[in-house]
GROMACS .gro file of C-alpha atoms in nm:
model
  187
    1UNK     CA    1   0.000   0.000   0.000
    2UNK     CA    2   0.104   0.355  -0.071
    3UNK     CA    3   0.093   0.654   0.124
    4UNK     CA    4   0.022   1.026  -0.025
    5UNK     CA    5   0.435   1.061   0.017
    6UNK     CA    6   0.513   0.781  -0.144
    7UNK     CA    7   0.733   0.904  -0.514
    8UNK     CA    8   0.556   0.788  -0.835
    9UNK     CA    9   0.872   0.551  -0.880
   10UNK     CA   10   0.770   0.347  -0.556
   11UNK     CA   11   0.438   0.318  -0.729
   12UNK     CA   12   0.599   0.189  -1.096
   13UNK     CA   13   0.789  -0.044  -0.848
   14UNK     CA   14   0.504  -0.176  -0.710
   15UNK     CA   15   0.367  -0.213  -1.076
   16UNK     CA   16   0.653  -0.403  -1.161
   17UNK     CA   17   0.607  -0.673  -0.878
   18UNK     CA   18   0.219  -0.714  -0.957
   19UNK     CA   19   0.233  -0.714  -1.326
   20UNK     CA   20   0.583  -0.755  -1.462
   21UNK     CA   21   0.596  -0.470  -1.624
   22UNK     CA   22   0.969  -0.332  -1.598
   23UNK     CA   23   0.967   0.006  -1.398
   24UNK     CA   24   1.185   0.195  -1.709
   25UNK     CA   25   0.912   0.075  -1.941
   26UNK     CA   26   0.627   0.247  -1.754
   27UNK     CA   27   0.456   0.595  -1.792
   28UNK     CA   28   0.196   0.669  -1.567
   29UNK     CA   29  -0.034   0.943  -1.657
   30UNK     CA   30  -0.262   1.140  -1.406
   31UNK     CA   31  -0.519   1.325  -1.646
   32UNK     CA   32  -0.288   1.465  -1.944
   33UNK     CA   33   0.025   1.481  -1.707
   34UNK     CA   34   0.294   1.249  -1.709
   35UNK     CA   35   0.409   1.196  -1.352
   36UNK     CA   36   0.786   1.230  -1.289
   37UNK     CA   37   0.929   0.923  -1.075
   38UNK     CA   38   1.071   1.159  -0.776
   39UNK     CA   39   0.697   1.375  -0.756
   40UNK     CA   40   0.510   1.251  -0.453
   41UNK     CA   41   0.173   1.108  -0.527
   42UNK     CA   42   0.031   1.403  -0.277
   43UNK     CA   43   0.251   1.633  -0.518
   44UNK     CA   44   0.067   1.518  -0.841
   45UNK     CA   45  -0.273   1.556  -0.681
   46UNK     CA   46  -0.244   1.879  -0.579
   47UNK     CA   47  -0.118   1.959  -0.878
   48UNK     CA   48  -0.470   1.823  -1.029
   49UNK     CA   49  -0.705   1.917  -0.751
   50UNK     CA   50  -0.546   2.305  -0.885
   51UNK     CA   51  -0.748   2.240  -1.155
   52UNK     CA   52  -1.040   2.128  -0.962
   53UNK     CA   53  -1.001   1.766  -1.082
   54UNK     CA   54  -0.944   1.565  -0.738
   55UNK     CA   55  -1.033   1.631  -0.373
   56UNK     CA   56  -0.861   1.526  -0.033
   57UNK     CA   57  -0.924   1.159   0.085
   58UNK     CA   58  -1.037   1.046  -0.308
   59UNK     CA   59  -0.808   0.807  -0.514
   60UNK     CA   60  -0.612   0.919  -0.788
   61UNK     CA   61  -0.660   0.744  -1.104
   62UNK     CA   62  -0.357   0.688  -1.293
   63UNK     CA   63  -0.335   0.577  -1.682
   64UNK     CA   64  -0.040   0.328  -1.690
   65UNK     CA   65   0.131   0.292  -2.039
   66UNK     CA   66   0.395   0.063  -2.047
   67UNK     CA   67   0.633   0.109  -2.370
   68UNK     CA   68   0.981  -0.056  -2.477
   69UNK     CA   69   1.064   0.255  -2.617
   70UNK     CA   70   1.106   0.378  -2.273
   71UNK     CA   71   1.353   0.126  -2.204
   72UNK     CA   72   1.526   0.136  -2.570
   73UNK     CA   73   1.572   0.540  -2.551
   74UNK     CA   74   1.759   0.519  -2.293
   75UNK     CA   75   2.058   0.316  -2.475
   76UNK     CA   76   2.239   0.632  -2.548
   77UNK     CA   77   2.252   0.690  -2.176
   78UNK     CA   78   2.574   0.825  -2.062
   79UNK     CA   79   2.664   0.514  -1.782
   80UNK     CA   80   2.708   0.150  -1.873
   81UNK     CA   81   2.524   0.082  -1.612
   82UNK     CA   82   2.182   0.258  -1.723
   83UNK     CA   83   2.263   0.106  -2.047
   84UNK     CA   84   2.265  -0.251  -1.881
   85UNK     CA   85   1.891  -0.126  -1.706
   86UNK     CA   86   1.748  -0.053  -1.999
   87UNK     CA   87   1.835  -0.381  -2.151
   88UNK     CA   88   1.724  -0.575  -1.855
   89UNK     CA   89   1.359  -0.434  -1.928
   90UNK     CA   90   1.364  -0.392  -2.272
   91UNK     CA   91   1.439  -0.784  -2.279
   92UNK     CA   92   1.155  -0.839  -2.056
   93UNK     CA   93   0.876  -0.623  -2.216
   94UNK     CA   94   1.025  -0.626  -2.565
   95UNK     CA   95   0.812  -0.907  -2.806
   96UNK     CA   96   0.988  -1.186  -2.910
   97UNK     CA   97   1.162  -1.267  -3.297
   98UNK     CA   98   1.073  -0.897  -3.395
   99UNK     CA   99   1.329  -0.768  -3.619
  100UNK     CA  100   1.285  -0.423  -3.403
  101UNK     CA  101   1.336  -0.624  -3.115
  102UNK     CA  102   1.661  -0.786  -3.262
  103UNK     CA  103   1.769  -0.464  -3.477
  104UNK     CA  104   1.797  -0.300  -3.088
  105UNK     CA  105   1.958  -0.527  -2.920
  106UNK     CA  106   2.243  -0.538  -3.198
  107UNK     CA  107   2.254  -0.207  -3.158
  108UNK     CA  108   2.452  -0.211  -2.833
  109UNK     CA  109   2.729  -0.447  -2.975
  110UNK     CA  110   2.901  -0.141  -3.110
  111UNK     CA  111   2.882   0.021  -2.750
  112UNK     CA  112   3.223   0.163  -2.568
  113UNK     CA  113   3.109  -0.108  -2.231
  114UNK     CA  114   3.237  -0.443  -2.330
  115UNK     CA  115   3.031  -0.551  -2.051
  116UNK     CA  116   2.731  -0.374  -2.260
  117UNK     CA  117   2.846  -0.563  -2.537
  118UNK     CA  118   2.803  -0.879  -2.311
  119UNK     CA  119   2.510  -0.864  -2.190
  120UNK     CA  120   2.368  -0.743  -2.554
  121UNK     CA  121   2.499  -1.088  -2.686
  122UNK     CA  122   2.374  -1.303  -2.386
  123UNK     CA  123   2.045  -1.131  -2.410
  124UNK     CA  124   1.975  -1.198  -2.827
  125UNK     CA  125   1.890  -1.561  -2.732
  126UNK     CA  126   1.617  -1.475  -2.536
  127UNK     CA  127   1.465  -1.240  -2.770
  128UNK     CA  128   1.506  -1.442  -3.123
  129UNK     CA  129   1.217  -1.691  -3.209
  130UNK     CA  130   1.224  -2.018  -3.042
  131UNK     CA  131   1.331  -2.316  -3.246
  132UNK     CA  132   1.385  -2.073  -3.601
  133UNK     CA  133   1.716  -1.976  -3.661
  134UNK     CA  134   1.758  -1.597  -3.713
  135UNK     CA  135   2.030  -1.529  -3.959
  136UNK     CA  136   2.082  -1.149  -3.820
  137UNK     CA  137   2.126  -1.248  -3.469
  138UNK     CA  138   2.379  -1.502  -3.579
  139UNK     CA  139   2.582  -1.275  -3.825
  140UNK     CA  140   2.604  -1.066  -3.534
  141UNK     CA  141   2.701  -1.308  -3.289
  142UNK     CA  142   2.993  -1.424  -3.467
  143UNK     CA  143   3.096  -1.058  -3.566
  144UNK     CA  144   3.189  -1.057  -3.200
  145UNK     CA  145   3.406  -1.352  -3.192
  146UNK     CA  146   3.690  -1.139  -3.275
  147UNK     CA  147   3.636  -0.826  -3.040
  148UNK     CA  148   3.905  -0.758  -2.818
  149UNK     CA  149   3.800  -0.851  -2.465
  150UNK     CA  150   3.769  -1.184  -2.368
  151UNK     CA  151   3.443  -1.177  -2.177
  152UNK     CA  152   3.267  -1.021  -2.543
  153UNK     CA  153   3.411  -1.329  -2.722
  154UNK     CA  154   3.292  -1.575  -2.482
  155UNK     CA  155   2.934  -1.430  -2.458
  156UNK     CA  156   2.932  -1.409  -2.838
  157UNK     CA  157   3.039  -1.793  -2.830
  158UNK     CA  158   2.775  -1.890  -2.609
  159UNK     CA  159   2.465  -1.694  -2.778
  160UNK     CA  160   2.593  -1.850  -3.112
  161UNK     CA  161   2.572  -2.202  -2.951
  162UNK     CA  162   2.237  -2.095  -2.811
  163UNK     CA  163   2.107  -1.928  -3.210
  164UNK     CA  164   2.213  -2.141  -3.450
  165UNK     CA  165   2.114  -2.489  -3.501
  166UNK     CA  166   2.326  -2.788  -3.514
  167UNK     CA  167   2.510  -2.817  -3.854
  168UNK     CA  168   2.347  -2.459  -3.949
  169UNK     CA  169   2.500  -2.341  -4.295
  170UNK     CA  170   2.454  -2.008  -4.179
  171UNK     CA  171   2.636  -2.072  -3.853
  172UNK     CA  172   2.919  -2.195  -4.079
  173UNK     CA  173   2.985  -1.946  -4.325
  174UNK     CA  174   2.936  -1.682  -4.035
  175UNK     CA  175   3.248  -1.839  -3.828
  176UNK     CA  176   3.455  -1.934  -4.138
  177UNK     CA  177   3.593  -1.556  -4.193
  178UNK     CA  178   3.654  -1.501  -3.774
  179UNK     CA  179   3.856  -1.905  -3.783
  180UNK     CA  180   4.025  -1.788  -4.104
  181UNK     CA  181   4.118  -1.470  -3.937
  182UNK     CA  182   4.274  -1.650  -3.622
  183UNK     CA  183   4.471  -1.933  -3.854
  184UNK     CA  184   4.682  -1.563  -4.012
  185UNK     CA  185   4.707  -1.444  -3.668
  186UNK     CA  186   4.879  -1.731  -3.508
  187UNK     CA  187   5.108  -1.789  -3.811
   0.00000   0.00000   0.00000
């Protein structure tokens, strides 16, 4: 339960735990307002009952709109670690095997945060189709085979084994250039 102090974040929180619906994809809406996540819920009725839209001791009725693009605009953000939030609830809300979905997620593979990078590979499995092979995701995958830190390359190893089929073509001719690659390298 919620108190009149309680911040509109508590309350997407809350949301989250009930419904699922990731806190970063959420935007609740009091009339045509959207609430900020540090106003207090007394804060955003007042701000209402100014307009003669809500008295003392009545609920507020909140519109909830929950959108990945919440989550996905906040890839640009200037700390890994908001960039590793957002993906954590885009993954959850986004809808699986969409080439949005997939186009998104690649989109952090060219990030400065190898452990960005990471988590973007570890986290294409889970959004691809289950059972169909998706040729993107897998191109992408084994781009990252030959990035420079260690934990990328092992990520991109693992979502690879996770995408592509046994004895996939496409799984072949995508790892062919990165195994020709090493052969030069070590000679």
């Amino acid at each position: 339960s919620l108190s009149g102090r309680s911040k509109v974040g508590a309350l997407k929180r809350q949301i989250e735990d009930l419904w699922g619906a990731p806190a970063l994809c959420q935007r609740l809406l009091l009339g045509s307002e959207v609430l900020a996540d540090g106003q207090t819920l007394e804060q955003a009725a007042a701000q209402l009952g100014a307009g003669g839209g809500h008295h003392a001791g009545e609920e507020l009725q909140v519109m909830l709109v929950v959108s990945i693009e919440e989550a996905r605009g906040q890839f640009s953000a200037p700390t890994a670690k908001r960039r590793l939030e957002a993906l954590s609830a885009f993954a959850r809300a986004a809808p699986r095997g969409g080439r949005g979905t997939i186009a998104a997620v690649t989109s952090l593979l060219s990030d400065d945060a190898p452990e960005v990078r990471a988590a973007a590979l570890r986290t294409l499995p889970k959004l691809t189709t289950p059972g169909k092979a998706d040729e993107r995701a897998i191109m992408t995958a084994a781009e990252r085979l030959g990035d420079s830190h260690a934990e990328v390359r092992k990520a991109a190893m693992q979502a690879l084994k996770q995408l592509a089929p046994p004895g996939s073509r496409a799984t072949g001719l995508a790892i062919a250039p990165r195994l020709a690659g090493a052969d030069a390298a070590a000679s």
